[in-house]
PDB file of C-alpha atoms and ligand atoms in Angstrom:
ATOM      1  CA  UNK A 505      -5.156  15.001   5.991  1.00 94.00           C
ATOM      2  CA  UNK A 506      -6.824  11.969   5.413  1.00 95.00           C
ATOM      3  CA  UNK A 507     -10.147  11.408   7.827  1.00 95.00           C
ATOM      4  CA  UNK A 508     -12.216   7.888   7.711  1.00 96.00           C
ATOM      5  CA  UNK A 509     -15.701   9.237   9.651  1.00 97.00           C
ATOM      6  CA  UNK A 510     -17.641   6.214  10.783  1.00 97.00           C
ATOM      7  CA  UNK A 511     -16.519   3.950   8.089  1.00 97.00           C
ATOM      8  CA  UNK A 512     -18.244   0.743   7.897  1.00 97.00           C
ATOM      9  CA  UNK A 513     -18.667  -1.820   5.276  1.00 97.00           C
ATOM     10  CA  UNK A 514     -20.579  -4.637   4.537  1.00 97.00           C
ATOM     11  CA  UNK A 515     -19.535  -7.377   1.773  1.00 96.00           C
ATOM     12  CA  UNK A 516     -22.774  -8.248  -0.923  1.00 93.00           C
ATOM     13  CA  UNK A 517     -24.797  -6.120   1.292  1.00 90.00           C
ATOM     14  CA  UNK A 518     -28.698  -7.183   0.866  1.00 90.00           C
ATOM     15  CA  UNK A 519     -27.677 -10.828   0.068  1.00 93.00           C
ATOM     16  CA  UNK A 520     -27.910 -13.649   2.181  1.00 93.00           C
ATOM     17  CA  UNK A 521     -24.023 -13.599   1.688  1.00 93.00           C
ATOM     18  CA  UNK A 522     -23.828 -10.221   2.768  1.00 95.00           C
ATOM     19  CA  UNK A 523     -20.642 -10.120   5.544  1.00 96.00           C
ATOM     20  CA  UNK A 524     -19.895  -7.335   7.162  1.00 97.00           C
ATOM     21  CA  UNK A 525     -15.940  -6.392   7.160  1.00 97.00           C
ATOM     22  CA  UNK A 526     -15.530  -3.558   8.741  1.00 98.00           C
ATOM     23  CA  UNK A 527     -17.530  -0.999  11.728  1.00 97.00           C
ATOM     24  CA  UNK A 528     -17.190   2.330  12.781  1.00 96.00           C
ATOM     25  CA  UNK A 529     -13.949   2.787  11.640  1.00 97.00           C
ATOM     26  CA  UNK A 530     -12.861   6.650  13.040  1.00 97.00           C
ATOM     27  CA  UNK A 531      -9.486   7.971  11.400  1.00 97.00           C
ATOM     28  CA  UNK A 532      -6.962  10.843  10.728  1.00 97.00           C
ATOM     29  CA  UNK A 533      -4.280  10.186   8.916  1.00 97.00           C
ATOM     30  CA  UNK A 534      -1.991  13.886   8.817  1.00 97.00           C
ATOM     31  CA  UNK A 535      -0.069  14.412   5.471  1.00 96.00           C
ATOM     32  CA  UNK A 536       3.054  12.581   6.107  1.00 96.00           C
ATOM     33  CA  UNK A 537       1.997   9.766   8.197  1.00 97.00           C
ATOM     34  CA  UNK A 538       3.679   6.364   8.086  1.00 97.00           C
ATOM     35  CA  UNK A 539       1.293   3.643   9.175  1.00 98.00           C
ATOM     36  CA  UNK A 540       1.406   0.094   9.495  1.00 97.00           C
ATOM     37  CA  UNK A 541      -1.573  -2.123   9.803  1.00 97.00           C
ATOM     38  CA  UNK A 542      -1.564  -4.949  11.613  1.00 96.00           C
ATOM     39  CA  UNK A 543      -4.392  -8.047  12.676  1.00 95.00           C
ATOM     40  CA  UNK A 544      -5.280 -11.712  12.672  1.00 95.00           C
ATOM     41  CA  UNK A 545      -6.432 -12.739   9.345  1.00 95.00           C
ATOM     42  CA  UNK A 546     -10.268 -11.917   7.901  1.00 95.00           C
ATOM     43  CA  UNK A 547     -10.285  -8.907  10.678  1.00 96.00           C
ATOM     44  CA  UNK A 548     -10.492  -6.224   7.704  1.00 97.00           C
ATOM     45  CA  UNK A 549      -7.392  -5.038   6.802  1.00 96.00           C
ATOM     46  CA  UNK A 550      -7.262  -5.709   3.073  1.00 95.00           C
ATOM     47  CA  UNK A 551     -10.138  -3.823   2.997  1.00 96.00           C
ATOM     48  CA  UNK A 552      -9.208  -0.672   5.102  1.00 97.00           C
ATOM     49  CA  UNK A 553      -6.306  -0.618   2.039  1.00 95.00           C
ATOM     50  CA  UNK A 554      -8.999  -0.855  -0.323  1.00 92.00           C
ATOM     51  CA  UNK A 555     -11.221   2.374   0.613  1.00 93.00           C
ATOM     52  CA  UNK A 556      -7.797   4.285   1.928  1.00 93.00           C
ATOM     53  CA  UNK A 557      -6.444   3.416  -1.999  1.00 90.00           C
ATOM     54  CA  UNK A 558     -10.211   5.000  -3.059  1.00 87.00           C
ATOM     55  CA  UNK A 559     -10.652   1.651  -4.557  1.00 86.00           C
ATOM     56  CA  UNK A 560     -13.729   0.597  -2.648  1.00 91.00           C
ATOM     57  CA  UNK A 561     -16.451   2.969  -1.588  1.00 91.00           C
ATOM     58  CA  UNK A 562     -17.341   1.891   1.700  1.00 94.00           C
ATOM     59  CA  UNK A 563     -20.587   0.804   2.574  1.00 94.00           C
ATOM     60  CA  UNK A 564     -21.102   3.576   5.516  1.00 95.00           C
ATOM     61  CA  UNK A 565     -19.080   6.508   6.575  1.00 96.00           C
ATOM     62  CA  UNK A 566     -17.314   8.939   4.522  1.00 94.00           C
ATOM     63  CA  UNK A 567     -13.447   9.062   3.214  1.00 94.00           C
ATOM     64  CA  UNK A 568     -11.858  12.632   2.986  1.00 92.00           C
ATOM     65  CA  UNK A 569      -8.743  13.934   1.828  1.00 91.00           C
ATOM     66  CA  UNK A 570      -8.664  17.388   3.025  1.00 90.00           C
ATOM     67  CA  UNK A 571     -11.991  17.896   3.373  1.00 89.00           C
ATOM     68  CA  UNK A 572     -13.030  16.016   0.108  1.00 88.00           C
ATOM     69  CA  UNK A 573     -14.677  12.995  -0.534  1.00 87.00           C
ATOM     70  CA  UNK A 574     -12.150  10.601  -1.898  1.00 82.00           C
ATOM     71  CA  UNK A 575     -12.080   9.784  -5.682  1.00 70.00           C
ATOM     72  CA  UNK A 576      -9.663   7.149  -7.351  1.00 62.00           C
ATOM     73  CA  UNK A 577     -10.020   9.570 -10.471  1.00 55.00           C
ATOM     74  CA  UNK A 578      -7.967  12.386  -8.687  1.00 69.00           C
ATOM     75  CA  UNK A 579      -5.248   9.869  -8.561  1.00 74.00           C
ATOM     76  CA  UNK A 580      -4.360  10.942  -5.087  1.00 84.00           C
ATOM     77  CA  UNK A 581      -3.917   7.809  -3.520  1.00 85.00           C
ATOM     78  CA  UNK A 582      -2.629   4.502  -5.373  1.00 83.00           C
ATOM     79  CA  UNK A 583      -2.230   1.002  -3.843  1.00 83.00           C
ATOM     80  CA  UNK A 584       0.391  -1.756  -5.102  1.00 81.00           C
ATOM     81  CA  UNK A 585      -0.467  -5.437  -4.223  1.00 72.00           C
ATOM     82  CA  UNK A 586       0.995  -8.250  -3.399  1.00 69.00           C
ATOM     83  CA  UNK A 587       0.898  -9.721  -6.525  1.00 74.00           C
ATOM     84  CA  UNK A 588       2.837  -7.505  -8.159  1.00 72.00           C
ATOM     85  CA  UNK A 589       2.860  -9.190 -11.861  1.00 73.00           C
ATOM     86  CA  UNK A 590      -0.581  -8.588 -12.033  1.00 73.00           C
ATOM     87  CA  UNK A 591      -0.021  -4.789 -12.202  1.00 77.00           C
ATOM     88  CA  UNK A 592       2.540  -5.240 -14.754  1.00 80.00           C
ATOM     89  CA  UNK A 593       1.200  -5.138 -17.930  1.00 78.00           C
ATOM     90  CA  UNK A 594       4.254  -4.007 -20.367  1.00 85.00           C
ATOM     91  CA  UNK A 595       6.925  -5.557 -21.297  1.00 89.00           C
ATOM     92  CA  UNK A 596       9.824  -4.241 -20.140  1.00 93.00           C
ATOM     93  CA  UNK A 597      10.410  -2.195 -16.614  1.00 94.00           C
ATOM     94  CA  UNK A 598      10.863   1.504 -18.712  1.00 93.00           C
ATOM     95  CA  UNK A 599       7.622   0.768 -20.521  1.00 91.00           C
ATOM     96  CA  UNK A 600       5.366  -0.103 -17.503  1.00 91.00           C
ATOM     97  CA  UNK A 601       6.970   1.940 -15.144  1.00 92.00           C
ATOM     98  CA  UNK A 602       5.512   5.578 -17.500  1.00 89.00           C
ATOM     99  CA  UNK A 603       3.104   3.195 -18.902  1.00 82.00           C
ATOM    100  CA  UNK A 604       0.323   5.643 -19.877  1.00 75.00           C
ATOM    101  CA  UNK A 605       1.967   8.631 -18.651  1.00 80.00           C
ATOM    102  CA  UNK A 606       4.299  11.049 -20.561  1.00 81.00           C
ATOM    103  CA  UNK A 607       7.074  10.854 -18.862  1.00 82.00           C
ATOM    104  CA  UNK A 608      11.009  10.981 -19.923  1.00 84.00           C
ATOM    105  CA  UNK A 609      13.547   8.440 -18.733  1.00 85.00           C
ATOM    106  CA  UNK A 610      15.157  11.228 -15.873  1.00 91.00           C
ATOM    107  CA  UNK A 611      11.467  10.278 -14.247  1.00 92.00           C
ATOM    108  CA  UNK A 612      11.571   6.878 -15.279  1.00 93.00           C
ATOM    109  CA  UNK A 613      15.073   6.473 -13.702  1.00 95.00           C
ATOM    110  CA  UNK A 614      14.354   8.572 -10.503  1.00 94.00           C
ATOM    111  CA  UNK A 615      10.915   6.418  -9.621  1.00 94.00           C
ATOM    112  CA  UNK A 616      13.631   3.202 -10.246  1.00 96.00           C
ATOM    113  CA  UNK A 617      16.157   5.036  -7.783  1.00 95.00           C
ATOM    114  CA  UNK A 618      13.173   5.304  -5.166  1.00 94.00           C
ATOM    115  CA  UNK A 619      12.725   2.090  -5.375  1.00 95.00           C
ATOM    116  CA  UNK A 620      17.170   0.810  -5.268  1.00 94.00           C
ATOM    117  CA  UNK A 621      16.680  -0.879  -8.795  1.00 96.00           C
ATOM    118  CA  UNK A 622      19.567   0.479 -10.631  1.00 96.00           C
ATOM    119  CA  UNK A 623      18.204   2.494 -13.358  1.00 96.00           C
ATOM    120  CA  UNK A 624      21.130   1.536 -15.779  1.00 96.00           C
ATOM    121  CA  UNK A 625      21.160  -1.815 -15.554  1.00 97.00           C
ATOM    122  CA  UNK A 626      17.211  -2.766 -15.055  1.00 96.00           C
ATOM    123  CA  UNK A 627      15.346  -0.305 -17.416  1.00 94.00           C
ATOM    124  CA  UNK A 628      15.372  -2.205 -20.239  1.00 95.00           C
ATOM    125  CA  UNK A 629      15.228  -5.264 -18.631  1.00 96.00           C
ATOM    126  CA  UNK A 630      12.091  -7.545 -19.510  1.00 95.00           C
ATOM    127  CA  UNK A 631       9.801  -7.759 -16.418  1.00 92.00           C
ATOM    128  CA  UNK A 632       9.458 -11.945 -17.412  1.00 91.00           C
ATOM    129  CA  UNK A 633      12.996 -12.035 -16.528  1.00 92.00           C
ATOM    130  CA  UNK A 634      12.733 -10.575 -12.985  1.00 92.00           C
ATOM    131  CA  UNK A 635      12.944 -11.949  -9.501  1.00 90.00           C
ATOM    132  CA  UNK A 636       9.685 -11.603  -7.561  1.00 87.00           C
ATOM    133  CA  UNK A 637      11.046  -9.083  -5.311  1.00 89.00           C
ATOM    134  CA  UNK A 638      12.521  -6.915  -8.185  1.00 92.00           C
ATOM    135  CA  UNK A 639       8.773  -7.380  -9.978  1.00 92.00           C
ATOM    136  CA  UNK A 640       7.552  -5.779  -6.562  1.00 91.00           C
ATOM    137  CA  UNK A 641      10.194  -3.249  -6.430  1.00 93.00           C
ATOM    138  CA  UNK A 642       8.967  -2.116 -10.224  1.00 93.00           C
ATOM    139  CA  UNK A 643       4.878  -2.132  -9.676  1.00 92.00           C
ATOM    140  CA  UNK A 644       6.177   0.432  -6.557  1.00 93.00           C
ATOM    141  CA  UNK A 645       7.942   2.596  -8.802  1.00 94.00           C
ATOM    142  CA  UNK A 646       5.251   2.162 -11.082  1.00 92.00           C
ATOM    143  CA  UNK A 647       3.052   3.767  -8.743  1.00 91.00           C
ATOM    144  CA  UNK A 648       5.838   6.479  -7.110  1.00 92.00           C
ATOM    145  CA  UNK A 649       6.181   7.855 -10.583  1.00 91.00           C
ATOM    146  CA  UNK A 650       2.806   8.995 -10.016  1.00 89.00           C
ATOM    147  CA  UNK A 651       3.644  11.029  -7.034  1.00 90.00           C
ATOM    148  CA  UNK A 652       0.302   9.934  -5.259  1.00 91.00           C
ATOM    149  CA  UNK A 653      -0.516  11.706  -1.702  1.00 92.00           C
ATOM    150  CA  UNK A 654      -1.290   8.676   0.201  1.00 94.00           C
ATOM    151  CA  UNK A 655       0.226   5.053  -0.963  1.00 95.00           C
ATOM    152  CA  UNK A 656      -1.324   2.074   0.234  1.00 95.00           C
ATOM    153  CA  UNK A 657       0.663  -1.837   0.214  1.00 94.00           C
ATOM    154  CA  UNK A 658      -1.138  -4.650   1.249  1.00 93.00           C
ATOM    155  CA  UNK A 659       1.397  -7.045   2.639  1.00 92.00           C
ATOM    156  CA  UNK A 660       4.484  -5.791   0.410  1.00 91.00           C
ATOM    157  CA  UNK A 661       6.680  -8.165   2.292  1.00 92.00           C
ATOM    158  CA  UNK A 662       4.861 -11.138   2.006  1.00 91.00           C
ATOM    159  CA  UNK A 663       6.843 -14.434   0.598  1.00 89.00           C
ATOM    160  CA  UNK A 664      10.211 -12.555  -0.386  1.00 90.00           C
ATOM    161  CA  UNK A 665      13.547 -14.508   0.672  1.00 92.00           C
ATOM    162  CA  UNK A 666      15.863 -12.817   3.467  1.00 94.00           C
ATOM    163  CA  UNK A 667      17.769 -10.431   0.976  1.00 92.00           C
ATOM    164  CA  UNK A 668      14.683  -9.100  -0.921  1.00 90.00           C
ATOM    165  CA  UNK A 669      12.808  -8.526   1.620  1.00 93.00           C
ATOM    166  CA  UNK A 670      15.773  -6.831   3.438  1.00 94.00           C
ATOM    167  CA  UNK A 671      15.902  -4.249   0.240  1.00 92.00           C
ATOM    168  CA  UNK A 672      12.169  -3.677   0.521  1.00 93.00           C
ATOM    169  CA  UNK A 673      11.952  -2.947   4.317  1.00 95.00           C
ATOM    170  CA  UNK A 674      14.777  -0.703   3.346  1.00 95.00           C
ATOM    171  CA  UNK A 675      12.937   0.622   0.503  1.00 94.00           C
ATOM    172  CA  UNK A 676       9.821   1.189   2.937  1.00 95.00           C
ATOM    173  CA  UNK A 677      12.091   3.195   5.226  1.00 95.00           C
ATOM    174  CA  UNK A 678      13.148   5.788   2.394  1.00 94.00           C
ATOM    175  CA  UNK A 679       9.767   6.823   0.848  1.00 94.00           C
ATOM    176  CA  UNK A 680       9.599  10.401  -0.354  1.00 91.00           C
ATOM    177  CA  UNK A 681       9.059  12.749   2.224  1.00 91.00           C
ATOM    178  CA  UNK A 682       6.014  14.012   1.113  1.00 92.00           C
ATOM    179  CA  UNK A 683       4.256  10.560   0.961  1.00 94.00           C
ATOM    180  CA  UNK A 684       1.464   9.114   3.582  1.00 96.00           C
ATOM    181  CA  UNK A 685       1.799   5.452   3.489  1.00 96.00           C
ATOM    182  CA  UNK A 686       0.004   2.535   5.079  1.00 97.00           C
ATOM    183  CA  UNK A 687       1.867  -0.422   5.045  1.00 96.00           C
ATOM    184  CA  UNK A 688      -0.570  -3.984   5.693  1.00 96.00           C
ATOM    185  CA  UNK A 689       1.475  -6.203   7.409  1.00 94.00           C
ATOM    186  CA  UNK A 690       1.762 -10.036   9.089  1.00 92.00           C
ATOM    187  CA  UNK A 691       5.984  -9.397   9.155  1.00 91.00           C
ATOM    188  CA  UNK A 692       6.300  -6.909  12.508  1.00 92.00           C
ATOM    189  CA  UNK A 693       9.941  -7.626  13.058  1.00 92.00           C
ATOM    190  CA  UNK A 694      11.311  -4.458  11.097  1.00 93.00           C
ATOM    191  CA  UNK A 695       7.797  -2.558  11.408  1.00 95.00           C
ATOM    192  CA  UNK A 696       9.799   0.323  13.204  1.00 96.00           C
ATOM    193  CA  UNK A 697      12.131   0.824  10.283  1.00 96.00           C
ATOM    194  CA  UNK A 698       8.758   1.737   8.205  1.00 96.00           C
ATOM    195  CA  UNK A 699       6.440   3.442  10.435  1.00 97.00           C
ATOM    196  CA  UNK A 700       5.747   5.321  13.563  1.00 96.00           C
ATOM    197  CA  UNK A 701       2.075   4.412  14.236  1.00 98.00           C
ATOM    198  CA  UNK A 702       0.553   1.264  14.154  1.00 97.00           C
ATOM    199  CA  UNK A 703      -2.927   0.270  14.101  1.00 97.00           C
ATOM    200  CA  UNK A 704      -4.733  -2.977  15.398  1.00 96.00           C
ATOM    201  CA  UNK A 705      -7.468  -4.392  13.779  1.00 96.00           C
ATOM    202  CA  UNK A 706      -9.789  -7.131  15.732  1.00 95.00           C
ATOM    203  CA  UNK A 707     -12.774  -8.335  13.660  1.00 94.00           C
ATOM    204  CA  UNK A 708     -13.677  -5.236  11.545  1.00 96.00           C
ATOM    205  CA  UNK A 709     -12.375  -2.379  14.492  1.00 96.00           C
ATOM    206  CA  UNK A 710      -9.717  -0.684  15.546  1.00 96.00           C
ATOM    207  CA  UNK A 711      -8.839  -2.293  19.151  1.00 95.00           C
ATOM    208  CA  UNK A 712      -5.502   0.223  19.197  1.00 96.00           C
ATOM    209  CA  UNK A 713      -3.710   3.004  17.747  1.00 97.00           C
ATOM    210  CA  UNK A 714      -0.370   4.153  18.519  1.00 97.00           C
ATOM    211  CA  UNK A 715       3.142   4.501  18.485  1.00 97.00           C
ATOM    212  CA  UNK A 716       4.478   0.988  16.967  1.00 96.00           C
ATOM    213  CA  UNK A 717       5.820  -0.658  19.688  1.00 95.00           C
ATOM    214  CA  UNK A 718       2.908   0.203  21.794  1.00 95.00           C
ATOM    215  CA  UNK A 719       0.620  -1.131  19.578  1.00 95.00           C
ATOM    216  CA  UNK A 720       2.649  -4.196  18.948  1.00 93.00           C
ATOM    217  CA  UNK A 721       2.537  -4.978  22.532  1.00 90.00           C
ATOM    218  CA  UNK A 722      -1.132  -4.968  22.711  1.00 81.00           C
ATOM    219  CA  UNK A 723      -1.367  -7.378  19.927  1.00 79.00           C
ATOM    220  CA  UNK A 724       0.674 -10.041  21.054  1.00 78.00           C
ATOM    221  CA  UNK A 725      -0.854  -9.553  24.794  1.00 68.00           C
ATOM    222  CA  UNK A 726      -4.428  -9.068  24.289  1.00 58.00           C
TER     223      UNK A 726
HETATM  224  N1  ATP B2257     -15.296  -9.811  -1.667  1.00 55.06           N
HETATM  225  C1  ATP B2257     -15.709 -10.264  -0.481  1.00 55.06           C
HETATM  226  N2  ATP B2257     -16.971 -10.746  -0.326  1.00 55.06           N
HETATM  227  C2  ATP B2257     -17.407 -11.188   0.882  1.00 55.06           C
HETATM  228  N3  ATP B2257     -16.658 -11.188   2.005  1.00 55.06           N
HETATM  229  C3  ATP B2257     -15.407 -10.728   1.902  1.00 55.06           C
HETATM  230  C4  ATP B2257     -14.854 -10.256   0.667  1.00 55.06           C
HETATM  231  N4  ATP B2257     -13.573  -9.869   0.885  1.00 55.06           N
HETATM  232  C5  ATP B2257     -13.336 -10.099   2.183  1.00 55.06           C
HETATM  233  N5  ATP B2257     -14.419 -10.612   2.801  1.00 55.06           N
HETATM  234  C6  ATP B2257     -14.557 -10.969   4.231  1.00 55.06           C
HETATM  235  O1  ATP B2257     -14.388  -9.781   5.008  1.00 55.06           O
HETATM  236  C7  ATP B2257     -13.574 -10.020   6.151  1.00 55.06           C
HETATM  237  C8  ATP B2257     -12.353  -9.124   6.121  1.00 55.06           C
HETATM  238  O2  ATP B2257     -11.552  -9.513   5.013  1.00 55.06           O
HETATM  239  P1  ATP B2257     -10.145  -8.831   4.686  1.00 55.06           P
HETATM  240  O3  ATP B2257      -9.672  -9.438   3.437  1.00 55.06           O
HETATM  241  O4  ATP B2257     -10.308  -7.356   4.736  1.00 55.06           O
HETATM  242  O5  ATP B2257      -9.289  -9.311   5.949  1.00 55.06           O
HETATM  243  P2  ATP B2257      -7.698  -9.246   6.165  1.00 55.06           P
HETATM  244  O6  ATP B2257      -7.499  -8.703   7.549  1.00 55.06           O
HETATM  245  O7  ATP B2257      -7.051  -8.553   5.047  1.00 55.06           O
HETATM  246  O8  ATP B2257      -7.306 -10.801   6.179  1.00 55.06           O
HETATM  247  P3  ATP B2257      -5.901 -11.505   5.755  1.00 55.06           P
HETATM  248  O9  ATP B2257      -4.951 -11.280   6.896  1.00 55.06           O
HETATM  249  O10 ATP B2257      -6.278 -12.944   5.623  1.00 55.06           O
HETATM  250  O11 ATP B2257      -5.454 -10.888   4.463  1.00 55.06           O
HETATM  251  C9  ATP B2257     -13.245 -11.506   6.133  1.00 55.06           C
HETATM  252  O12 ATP B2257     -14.158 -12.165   6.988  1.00 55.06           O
HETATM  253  C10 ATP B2257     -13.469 -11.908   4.680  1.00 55.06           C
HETATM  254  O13 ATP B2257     -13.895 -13.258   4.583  1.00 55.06           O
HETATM  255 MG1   MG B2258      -5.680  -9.163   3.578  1.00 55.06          MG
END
């Protein structure tokens, strides 16, 4: 389980630009959860995704994963971004999907299965010569291949046409079993095909936790 304990956190804290993001954020996330986020813009969800991916140590408050205080170095959580070509680094899909791991194609071609790129036709394919969603598709399987506890995507759906982001909610929906995700998200409309909880954020706080389409509710009728 994944616990936030009175997470806060304040941006260039001690400056006169300091900005604070996030207050008294209180949450358990069991293994297995499937979470979307979901808030107006600048009310702190990008960096929730941060300190759940162990990427930012939060200003206040402690992170846990079963019991112990989160560390990007166990490689326990992992977080894929929006802009997916900057994680990709090598040149072709097989190379940067085991890049710096030792892994043989059968994992190389499973992560690519997790993620509905056809392992025969796109692992030697040169990431350059990839649609956006496909680039997306690969940093995911990038990360899968890893078989991190808790995966984090900060608005995975954002700008893909009809089709791509059709595969991707699709995608979303089949995560291994074992996986906690927490999905950031603006596009609600299939949010039920990816998670069962939902959480709210209003200017740094959780306003509302719940199933999805009680949460969704609330947001659109404050
Ligand atoms: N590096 C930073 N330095 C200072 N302030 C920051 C920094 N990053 C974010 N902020 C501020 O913290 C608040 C929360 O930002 P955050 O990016 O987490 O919001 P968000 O909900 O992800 O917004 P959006 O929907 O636009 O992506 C905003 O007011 C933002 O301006
Ligand atoms: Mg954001």
């Amino acid at each position: 389980m994944l616990v936030l304990d009175h997470v806060g956190h304040v941006y260039s804290a001690g400056t006169p630009w300091a900005h604070r993001a996030l207050a008294d954020v209180n949450l358990q996330l069991p293994d297995r959860s499937r979470v979307i986020v979901v808030g107006p813009n600048g009310s702190g969800k990008s960096t929730l995704a941060w300190i759940l991916a162990g990427l930012l140590k939060p200003s206040e408050g402690t992170i846990t994963l079963d019991g112990e205080e989160l560390s990007i170095a166990e490689g326990h959580t992992a977080m894929a971004f929006q802009h997916a070509r900057l994680q990709l680094l090598r040149p072709t899909v097989r190379a940067d999907v085991r890049f710096g791991l030792d892994l043989d194609d059968g994992a190389v071609d499973s992560a690519l299965n997790d993620v509905a790129l056809d392992p025969a036709r796109f692992r030697e394919r040169r990431i350059d010569e990839l649609s956006g969603g496909e680039q997306r598709r690969v940093a995911l399987a990038g990360v899968l291949v890893r078989h991190p506890r808790v995966l984090v995507l900060d608005e995975p759906l954002a700008g893909l046409d009809a089709p791509s982001r059709e595969s991707l909610v699709q995608v979303l929906g089949r995560l291994p079993a074992d996986l906690t995700s927490v999905v950031v998200t603006h596009d609600t409309e299939d949010a039920e095909r990816i998670a069962d909880r939902a959480l709210l954020l209003g200017t740094g706080h959780i306003v509302a936790d719940g199933p999805v389409a009680q949460v969704l509710t609330a947001a659109v009728t404050p």
